[in-house]
mmCIF file of C-alpha atoms in Angstrom:
data_model
loop_
_atom_site.group_PDB
_atom_site.id
_atom_site.type_symbol
_atom_site.label_atom_id
_atom_site.label_comp_id
_atom_site.label_asym_id
_atom_site.label_seq_id
_atom_site.Cartn_x
_atom_site.Cartn_y
_atom_site.Cartn_z
ATOM 1 C CA UNK X 126 67.761 25.581 269.037
ATOM 2 C CA UNK X 127 68.005 25.715 265.215
ATOM 3 C CA UNK X 128 71.597 24.782 264.347
ATOM 4 C CA UNK X 129 73.253 24.987 260.927
ATOM 5 C CA UNK X 130 76.049 22.412 260.650
ATOM 6 C CA UNK X 131 78.571 22.926 257.860
ATOM 7 C CA UNK X 132 80.389 19.758 256.828
ATOM 8 C CA UNK X 133 77.817 17.804 258.839
ATOM 9 C CA UNK X 134 78.166 14.633 256.754
ATOM 10 C CA UNK X 135 81.819 14.248 257.724
ATOM 11 C CA UNK X 136 83.283 12.020 260.401
ATOM 12 C CA UNK X 137 82.952 14.329 263.403
ATOM 13 C CA UNK X 138 79.968 16.182 261.989
ATOM 14 C CA UNK X 139 77.867 13.035 261.570
ATOM 15 C CA UNK X 140 78.390 11.953 265.171
ATOM 16 C CA UNK X 141 77.579 15.472 266.323
ATOM 17 C CA UNK X 142 74.306 15.437 264.380
ATOM 18 C CA UNK X 143 73.116 12.442 266.393
ATOM 19 C CA UNK X 144 74.011 14.120 269.679
ATOM 20 C CA UNK X 145 72.297 17.363 268.659
ATOM 21 C CA UNK X 146 69.100 15.624 267.607
ATOM 22 C CA UNK X 147 69.110 13.510 270.761
ATOM 23 C CA UNK X 148 69.007 16.790 272.703
ATOM 24 C CA UNK X 149 66.081 18.107 270.661
ATOM 25 C CA UNK X 150 67.913 20.587 268.440
ATOM 26 C CA UNK X 151 66.665 21.210 264.886
ATOM 27 C CA UNK X 152 69.532 20.618 262.472
ATOM 28 C CA UNK X 153 70.303 21.784 258.942
ATOM 29 C CA UNK X 154 73.339 20.279 257.197
ATOM 30 C CA UNK X 155 75.359 21.929 254.435
ATOM 31 C CA UNK X 156 77.975 19.690 252.800
ATOM 32 C CA UNK X 157 79.569 19.507 249.353
ATOM 33 C CA UNK X 158 80.488 15.812 249.901
ATOM 34 C CA UNK X 159 84.075 16.262 248.760
ATOM 35 C CA UNK X 160 85.142 14.107 251.733
ATOM 36 C CA UNK X 161 81.824 12.517 252.706
ATOM 37 C CA UNK X 162 78.971 10.388 251.375
ATOM 38 C CA UNK X 163 75.238 11.150 251.184
ATOM 39 C CA UNK X 164 74.724 7.665 252.668
ATOM 40 C CA UNK X 165 75.807 9.150 256.004
ATOM 41 C CA UNK X 166 72.595 11.148 256.341
ATOM 42 C CA UNK X 167 70.495 8.143 255.341
ATOM 43 C CA UNK X 168 71.988 6.278 258.287
ATOM 44 C CA UNK X 169 71.673 9.260 260.604
ATOM 45 C CA UNK X 170 67.952 9.416 259.863
ATOM 46 C CA UNK X 171 67.597 5.697 260.543
ATOM 47 C CA UNK X 172 69.268 6.137 263.946
ATOM 48 C CA UNK X 173 67.261 9.193 265.021
ATOM 49 C CA UNK X 174 63.764 10.597 264.685
ATOM 50 C CA UNK X 175 65.041 14.129 265.202
ATOM 51 C CA UNK X 176 64.615 17.028 262.783
ATOM 52 C CA UNK X 177 67.219 17.027 260.003
ATOM 53 C CA UNK X 178 67.214 18.915 256.715
ATOM 54 C CA UNK X 179 70.146 18.945 254.342
ATOM 55 C CA UNK X 180 71.522 20.862 251.386
ATOM 56 C CA UNK X 181 74.329 20.144 248.960
ATOM 57 C CA UNK X 182 76.514 23.227 248.961
ATOM 58 C CA UNK X 183 79.957 24.737 249.446
ATOM 59 C CA UNK X 184 80.500 27.328 252.175
ATOM 60 C CA UNK X 185 82.371 29.448 249.622
ATOM 61 C CA UNK X 186 79.167 29.747 247.551
ATOM 62 C CA UNK X 187 77.702 32.902 249.065
ATOM 63 C CA UNK X 188 74.495 32.830 246.985
ATOM 64 C CA UNK X 189 73.682 29.258 248.017
ATOM 65 C CA UNK X 190 74.606 29.983 251.624
ATOM 66 C CA UNK X 191 72.331 33.028 251.755
ATOM 67 C CA UNK X 192 69.425 30.971 250.414
ATOM 68 C CA UNK X 193 69.972 28.290 253.060
ATOM 69 C CA UNK X 194 70.295 30.859 255.834
ATOM 70 C CA UNK X 195 67.130 32.654 254.749
ATOM 71 C CA UNK X 196 65.155 29.430 254.676
ATOM 72 C CA UNK X 197 66.402 27.867 257.919
ATOM 73 C CA UNK X 198 67.106 30.970 260.026
ATOM 74 C CA UNK X 199 69.686 29.298 262.310
ATOM 75 C CA UNK X 200 70.189 30.495 265.843
ATOM 76 C CA UNK X 201 73.716 29.059 265.885
ATOM 77 C CA UNK X 202 76.263 27.491 263.541
ATOM 78 C CA UNK X 203 78.663 24.605 264.081
ATOM 79 C CA UNK X 204 81.412 24.952 261.495
ATOM 80 C CA UNK X 205 83.159 21.714 260.483
ATOM 81 C CA UNK X 206 83.563 22.318 256.753
ATOM 82 C CA UNK X 207 87.229 22.341 255.807
ATOM 83 C CA UNK X 208 90.264 20.307 254.874
ATOM 84 C CA UNK X 209 92.350 18.591 257.554
ATOM 85 C CA UNK X 210 95.370 16.648 256.226
ATOM 86 C CA UNK X 211 98.676 18.034 257.526
ATOM 87 C CA UNK X 212 100.799 16.551 254.730
ATOM 88 C CA UNK X 213 98.468 17.620 251.945
ATOM 89 C CA UNK X 214 98.307 21.133 253.350
ATOM 90 C CA UNK X 215 102.066 21.489 252.876
ATOM 91 C CA UNK X 216 101.689 20.503 249.221
ATOM 92 C CA UNK X 217 98.551 22.546 248.464
ATOM 93 C CA UNK X 218 98.688 25.641 250.695
ATOM 94 C CA UNK X 219 96.498 27.906 248.569
ATOM 95 C CA UNK X 220 93.803 25.244 248.394
ATOM 96 C CA UNK X 221 93.781 24.962 252.187
ATOM 97 C CA UNK X 222 93.659 28.710 252.750
ATOM 98 C CA UNK X 223 90.893 29.073 250.177
ATOM 99 C CA UNK X 224 88.617 26.447 251.724
ATOM 100 C CA UNK X 225 89.448 26.819 255.411
ATOM 101 C CA UNK X 226 89.870 30.586 255.617
ATOM 102 C CA UNK X 227 87.871 32.014 252.696
ATOM 103 C CA UNK X 228 85.071 29.548 253.410
ATOM 104 C CA UNK X 229 84.798 30.842 256.964
ATOM 105 C CA UNK X 230 84.680 34.458 255.779
ATOM 106 C CA UNK X 231 81.773 33.609 253.467
ATOM 107 C CA UNK X 232 80.012 31.846 256.321
ATOM 108 C CA UNK X 233 80.398 34.792 258.707
ATOM 109 C CA UNK X 234 79.075 37.224 256.099
ATOM 110 C CA UNK X 235 76.024 35.003 255.601
ATOM 111 C CA UNK X 236 75.529 34.817 259.375
ATOM 112 C CA UNK X 237 75.779 38.591 259.666
ATOM 113 C CA UNK X 238 73.156 39.086 256.957
ATOM 114 C CA UNK X 239 70.506 37.195 258.957
ATOM 115 C CA UNK X 240 71.707 38.187 262.432
ATOM 116 C CA UNK X 241 72.993 34.763 263.539
ATOM 117 C CA UNK X 242 75.397 35.561 266.396
ATOM 118 C CA UNK X 243 76.745 32.231 267.679
ATOM 119 C CA UNK X 244 79.319 29.892 266.150
ATOM 120 C CA UNK X 245 81.164 26.796 267.364
ATOM 121 C CA UNK X 246 84.333 26.294 265.349
ATOM 122 C CA UNK X 247 86.111 23.036 264.634
ATOM 123 C CA UNK X 248 89.691 24.060 265.392
ATOM 124 C CA UNK X 249 92.719 21.925 266.181
ATOM 125 C CA UNK X 250 95.452 21.385 268.737
ATOM 126 C CA UNK X 251 97.910 21.799 265.848
ATOM 127 C CA UNK X 252 97.617 25.558 266.469
ATOM 128 C CA UNK X 253 100.048 25.104 269.391
ATOM 129 C CA UNK X 254 102.951 23.691 267.383
ATOM 130 C CA UNK X 255 106.048 22.278 269.050
ATOM 131 C CA UNK X 256 105.249 22.165 272.773
ATOM 132 C CA UNK X 257 107.064 24.458 275.164
ATOM 133 C CA UNK X 258 105.441 22.412 277.927
ATOM 134 C CA UNK X 259 102.927 19.569 278.195
ATOM 135 C CA UNK X 260 100.088 19.152 278.622
ATOM 136 C CA UNK X 261 99.036 22.086 276.487
ATOM 137 C CA UNK X 262 96.661 24.468 278.186
ATOM 138 C CA UNK X 263 94.852 27.212 276.292
ATOM 139 C CA UNK X 264 97.479 29.764 277.402
ATOM 140 C CA UNK X 265 100.233 27.847 275.599
ATOM 141 C CA UNK X 266 101.791 29.961 272.807
ATOM 142 C CA UNK X 267 100.420 29.251 269.327
ATOM 143 C CA UNK X 268 102.986 28.521 266.635
ATOM 144 C CA UNK X 269 101.636 25.909 264.192
ATOM 145 C CA UNK X 270 104.147 23.943 262.121
ATOM 146 C CA UNK X 271 101.864 23.178 259.153
ATOM 147 C CA UNK X 272 99.706 25.083 256.675
ATOM 148 C CA UNK X 273 96.711 23.207 258.080
ATOM 149 C CA UNK X 274 97.473 24.436 261.599
ATOM 150 C CA UNK X 275 98.080 27.978 260.377
ATOM 151 C CA UNK X 276 94.757 27.985 258.516
ATOM 152 C CA UNK X 277 92.983 26.973 261.740
ATOM 153 C CA UNK X 278 94.774 29.668 263.728
ATOM 154 C CA UNK X 279 93.874 32.285 261.111
ATOM 155 C CA UNK X 280 90.211 31.360 261.461
ATOM 156 C CA UNK X 281 90.461 31.563 265.247
ATOM 157 C CA UNK X 282 91.829 35.100 264.897
ATOM 158 C CA UNK X 283 89.089 36.056 262.438
ATOM 159 C CA UNK X 284 86.433 34.788 264.837
ATOM 160 C CA UNK X 285 88.068 36.586 267.749
ATOM 161 C CA UNK X 286 88.050 39.846 265.794
ATOM 162 C CA UNK X 287 84.450 39.238 264.683
ATOM 163 C CA UNK X 288 83.285 38.906 268.281
ATOM 164 C CA UNK X 289 85.361 41.889 269.422
ATOM 165 C CA UNK X 290 83.640 44.115 266.865
ATOM 166 C CA UNK X 291 80.107 43.069 267.850
ATOM 167 C CA UNK X 292 79.386 42.649 271.531
ATOM 168 C CA UNK X 293 76.406 40.286 271.046
ATOM 169 C CA UNK X 294 78.430 37.587 269.258
ATOM 170 C CA UNK X 295 79.970 34.353 270.550
ATOM 171 C CA UNK X 296 82.633 32.107 269.051
ATOM 172 C CA UNK X 297 83.578 28.848 270.790
ATOM 173 C CA UNK X 298 86.911 27.578 269.471
ATOM 174 C CA UNK X 299 87.192 23.833 270.069
ATOM 175 C CA UNK X 300 90.807 22.737 269.745
ATOM 176 C CA UNK X 301 90.542 19.035 268.944
ATOM 177 C CA UNK X 302 93.227 16.569 269.750
ATOM 178 C CA UNK X 303 92.947 13.221 267.859
ATOM 179 C CA UNK X 304 89.413 11.916 267.268
ATOM 180 C CA UNK X 305 89.056 8.139 266.859
ATOM 181 C CA UNK X 306 86.371 5.492 267.279
ATOM 182 C CA UNK X 307 82.850 5.164 265.935
ATOM 183 C CA UNK X 308 79.202 5.206 266.981
ATOM 184 C CA UNK X 309 78.076 2.251 269.094
ATOM 185 C CA UNK X 310 75.631 1.188 266.375
ATOM 186 C CA UNK X 311 78.494 0.467 263.978
ATOM 187 C CA UNK X 312 76.515 2.389 261.350
ATOM 188 C CA UNK X 313 78.636 5.549 261.160
ATOM 189 C CA UNK X 314 82.399 5.969 261.456
ATOM 190 C CA UNK X 315 85.476 7.360 259.778
ATOM 191 C CA UNK X 316 85.534 6.660 256.030
ATOM 192 C CA UNK X 317 88.522 8.264 254.280
ATOM 193 C CA UNK X 318 88.034 8.672 250.537
ATOM 194 C CA UNK X 319 91.644 7.782 249.736
ATOM 195 C CA UNK X 320 94.699 6.536 251.631
ATOM 196 C CA UNK X 321 93.951 7.440 255.267
ATOM 197 C CA UNK X 322 95.866 10.397 256.698
ATOM 198 C CA UNK X 323 94.899 9.440 260.244
ATOM 199 C CA UNK X 324 96.254 6.528 262.234
ATOM 200 C CA UNK X 325 93.162 4.624 263.331
ATOM 201 C CA UNK X 326 91.407 4.197 259.963
ATOM 202 C CA UNK X 327 94.736 3.078 258.489
ATOM 203 C CA UNK X 328 95.115 0.432 261.218
ATOM 204 C CA UNK X 329 91.525 -0.690 260.627
ATOM 205 C CA UNK X 330 92.066 -1.025 256.883
ATOM 206 C CA UNK X 331 95.139 -3.175 257.516
ATOM 207 C CA UNK X 332 93.074 -5.325 259.879
ATOM 208 C CA UNK X 333 90.451 -6.103 257.211
ATOM 209 C CA UNK X 334 93.121 -6.793 254.565
ATOM 210 C CA UNK X 335 92.578 -3.661 252.514
ATOM 211 C CA UNK X 336 96.204 -2.604 253.095
ATOM 212 C CA UNK X 337 99.271 -4.750 253.632
ATOM 213 C CA UNK X 338 100.838 -2.915 256.573
ATOM 214 C CA UNK X 339 100.649 0.229 258.667
ATOM 215 C CA UNK X 340 103.231 2.825 257.706
ATOM 216 C CA UNK X 341 104.747 4.335 260.857
ATOM 217 C CA UNK X 342 106.048 7.794 259.997
ATOM 218 C CA UNK X 343 109.146 8.080 262.139
ATOM 219 C CA UNK X 344 110.442 5.794 264.892
ATOM 220 C CA UNK X 345 113.212 8.124 266.062
ATOM 221 C CA UNK X 346 111.238 10.703 268.055
ATOM 222 C CA UNK X 347 112.272 11.470 271.614
ATOM 223 C CA UNK X 348 109.574 9.222 273.087
ATOM 224 C CA UNK X 349 109.648 5.915 274.951
ATOM 225 C CA UNK X 350 109.290 3.766 271.819
ATOM 226 C CA UNK X 351 110.419 6.340 269.241
ATOM 227 C CA UNK X 352 106.960 6.868 267.731
ATOM 228 C CA UNK X 353 104.786 9.948 268.042
ATOM 229 C CA UNK X 354 102.598 10.475 271.103
ATOM 230 C CA UNK X 355 99.070 11.787 270.666
ATOM 231 C CA UNK X 356 96.056 12.456 272.858
ATOM 232 C CA UNK X 357 93.252 10.352 271.330
ATOM 233 C CA UNK X 358 89.610 11.153 272.066
ATOM 234 C CA UNK X 359 86.539 9.083 271.244
ATOM 235 C CA UNK X 360 84.499 10.802 268.542
ATOM 236 C CA UNK X 361 81.286 10.504 270.575
ATOM 237 C CA UNK X 362 82.911 12.376 273.470
ATOM 238 C CA UNK X 363 84.035 15.007 270.978
ATOM 239 C CA UNK X 364 80.539 15.246 269.507
ATOM 240 C CA UNK X 365 79.099 15.803 272.981
ATOM 241 C CA UNK X 366 81.579 18.633 273.494
ATOM 242 C CA UNK X 367 79.853 20.490 270.657
ATOM 243 C CA UNK X 368 76.485 20.200 272.340
ATOM 244 C CA UNK X 369 78.054 21.505 275.555
ATOM 245 C CA UNK X 370 79.625 24.352 273.558
ATOM 246 C CA UNK X 371 76.206 25.373 272.239
ATOM 247 C CA UNK X 372 74.923 25.605 275.793
ATOM 248 C CA UNK X 373 77.914 27.765 276.712
ATOM 249 C CA UNK X 374 77.454 29.998 273.641
ATOM 250 C CA UNK X 375 73.827 30.601 274.567
ATOM 251 C CA UNK X 376 74.930 32.340 277.772
ATOM 252 C CA UNK X 377 78.317 33.867 276.901
ATOM 253 C CA UNK X 378 79.732 36.439 274.505
ATOM 254 C CA UNK X 379 83.158 36.880 272.958
ATOM 255 C CA UNK X 380 85.615 34.265 271.690
ATOM 256 C CA UNK X 381 86.837 31.469 273.940
ATOM 257 C CA UNK X 382 89.156 28.542 273.154
ATOM 258 C CA UNK X 383 88.781 25.106 274.723
ATOM 259 C CA UNK X 384 91.008 22.056 274.513
ATOM 260 C CA UNK X 385 89.020 18.914 273.742
ATOM 261 C CA UNK X 386 91.073 15.866 274.693
ATOM 262 C CA UNK X 387 91.537 13.265 277.424
ATOM 263 C CA UNK X 388 94.832 14.347 278.986
ATOM 264 C CA UNK X 389 96.342 10.935 278.202
ATOM 265 C CA UNK X 390 98.845 10.325 275.389
ATOM 266 C CA UNK X 391 99.477 7.086 273.509
ATOM 267 C CA UNK X 392 102.182 6.281 270.970
ATOM 268 C CA UNK X 393 101.568 4.826 267.522
ATOM 269 C CA UNK X 394 102.717 1.433 268.766
ATOM 270 C CA UNK X 395 100.469 1.723 271.833
ATOM 271 C CA UNK X 396 97.503 2.209 269.503
ATOM 272 C CA UNK X 397 98.513 -0.760 267.368
ATOM 273 C CA UNK X 398 98.742 -2.976 270.453
ATOM 274 C CA UNK X 399 95.360 -1.779 271.738
ATOM 275 C CA UNK X 400 93.701 -2.435 268.401
ATOM 276 C CA UNK X 401 95.216 -5.903 268.207
ATOM 277 C CA UNK X 402 93.906 -6.624 271.689
ATOM 278 C CA UNK X 403 90.310 -5.602 271.015
ATOM 279 C CA UNK X 404 90.039 -6.902 267.433
ATOM 280 C CA UNK X 405 92.078 -10.094 267.689
ATOM 281 C CA UNK X 406 93.884 -9.108 264.475
ATOM 282 C CA UNK X 407 97.623 -8.762 263.877
ATOM 283 C CA UNK X 408 98.724 -5.418 262.413
ATOM 284 C CA UNK X 409 102.001 -5.568 260.423
ATOM 285 C CA UNK X 410 103.982 -2.311 260.461
ATOM 286 C CA UNK X 411 106.745 -0.718 258.405
ATOM 287 C CA UNK X 412 108.724 2.410 259.162
ATOM 288 C CA UNK X 413 109.005 5.447 256.893
ATOM 289 C CA UNK X 414 110.533 8.892 257.265
ATOM 290 C CA UNK X 415 108.832 11.485 259.437
ATOM 291 C CA UNK X 416 106.148 13.572 257.768
ATOM 292 C CA UNK X 417 106.703 17.288 257.314
ATOM 293 C CA UNK X 418 104.794 19.220 259.971
ATOM 294 C CA UNK X 419 104.488 16.381 262.519
ATOM 295 C CA UNK X 420 105.738 16.805 266.085
ATOM 296 C CA UNK X 421 106.904 14.277 268.680
ATOM 297 C CA UNK X 422 104.154 14.600 271.274
ATOM 298 C CA UNK X 423 100.970 16.393 272.239
ATOM 299 C CA UNK X 424 98.653 16.123 275.206
ATOM 300 C CA UNK X 425 95.644 18.135 276.357
ATOM 301 C CA UNK X 426 94.891 19.927 279.558
ATOM 302 C CA UNK X 427 91.089 20.004 279.282
ATOM 303 C CA UNK X 428 90.453 21.593 282.692
ATOM 304 C CA UNK X 429 88.812 24.672 281.174
ATOM 305 C CA UNK X 430 86.289 22.554 279.239
ATOM 306 C CA UNK X 431 85.484 20.600 282.388
ATOM 307 C CA UNK X 432 84.798 23.713 284.438
ATOM 308 C CA UNK X 433 83.200 26.028 281.876
ATOM 309 C CA UNK X 434 81.521 23.663 279.410
ATOM 310 C CA UNK X 435 80.680 21.103 282.115
ATOM 311 C CA UNK X 436 82.090 18.434 279.790
ATOM 312 C CA UNK X 437 84.323 15.420 280.447
ATOM 313 C CA UNK X 438 85.273 12.360 278.398
ATOM 314 C CA UNK X 439 83.564 9.054 279.135
ATOM 315 C CA UNK X 440 85.213 6.569 276.727
ATOM 316 C CA UNK X 441 88.536 4.790 277.242
ATOM 317 C CA UNK X 442 91.144 3.431 274.832
ATOM 318 C CA UNK X 443 89.453 0.041 274.464
ATOM 319 C CA UNK X 444 86.180 1.813 273.609
ATOM 320 C CA UNK X 445 88.016 3.725 270.893
ATOM 321 C CA UNK X 446 89.638 0.693 269.276
ATOM 322 C CA UNK X 447 86.743 -1.756 269.679
ATOM 323 C CA UNK X 448 84.174 0.659 268.205
ATOM 324 C CA UNK X 449 86.518 1.314 265.278
ATOM 325 C CA UNK X 450 86.715 -2.420 264.619
ATOM 326 C CA UNK X 451 82.935 -2.873 264.840
ATOM 327 C CA UNK X 452 82.490 -0.078 262.280
ATOM 328 C CA UNK X 453 85.253 -1.222 259.905
ATOM 329 C CA UNK X 454 84.491 -4.951 260.035
ATOM 330 C CA UNK X 455 80.812 -4.288 259.410
ATOM 331 C CA UNK X 456 81.564 -1.754 256.652
ATOM 332 C CA UNK X 457 84.762 -2.965 254.951
ATOM 333 C CA UNK X 458 84.329 -0.440 252.148
ATOM 334 C CA UNK X 459 82.964 2.303 254.360
ATOM 335 C CA UNK X 460 79.715 3.824 253.177
ATOM 336 C CA UNK X 461 80.060 1.973 249.861
ATOM 337 C CA UNK X 462 79.614 -1.346 251.693
#
């Protein structure tokens, strides 16, 4: 299948490219590199002999997008391009709505112009908000607590309406939990351009001495150790979920949401202890106030993905932390190393 991947040079996108090419898909990447490095694709090509073409472009640039669509003629799109920091979204709401929502509208118009009818969307478990029960299943009410989460939910609704209006279209909405880890090669991994917003890259940067201590945002949640509980999923398992979603989209129509997680939650301090165990490094911590938009706990019920996508996770917590350390220790400055 010919697959256009927006934001394909990013953390999750890059791992997905390898999985797509391993399965024989032809891939075209569109990325503006605002949160990624061109070095990513150099490494992807060295790890795979699959078909990969790439373009520098923004999904909000309709002229550029039309040119790419006309040239590549994708049969499906995997849409990663967007912003993802909860805290930043509260400070820059219009920026988040512009990129995450307006960018998707431009993409769908470009797809419509060439008759591309299948899309896999990078959504988020933040669409659920404060849990009414755990684990979340896909029937759980949606009530996001952050601008980021609301932007993802808006796109889900747009895609649902898009498929409802055209009975030959498919939108697979993958609600991610917390991706961590890196490729087994140690050649690609998470490389934040500034202070990490996510837990694992922050821990890894403390481990290599780039930062003095891990800031724990809140130790007074109603959890066993007072720190937030999250369902962490290895990025390779998440990447493979996208390949499974393409297979599903090839046979189904309409919009369908799927939780993509392990069903197991770990606290911040659990993750610190696991990283210390697999890396042999000590991670100093300091406590700060809770971040606006964060919740105490989240956990996935991924039964639907297991039954309908035929997908399950294969990596455990030690795989997540050890692969992160292999990536970070071998690339102390990320892709600038």
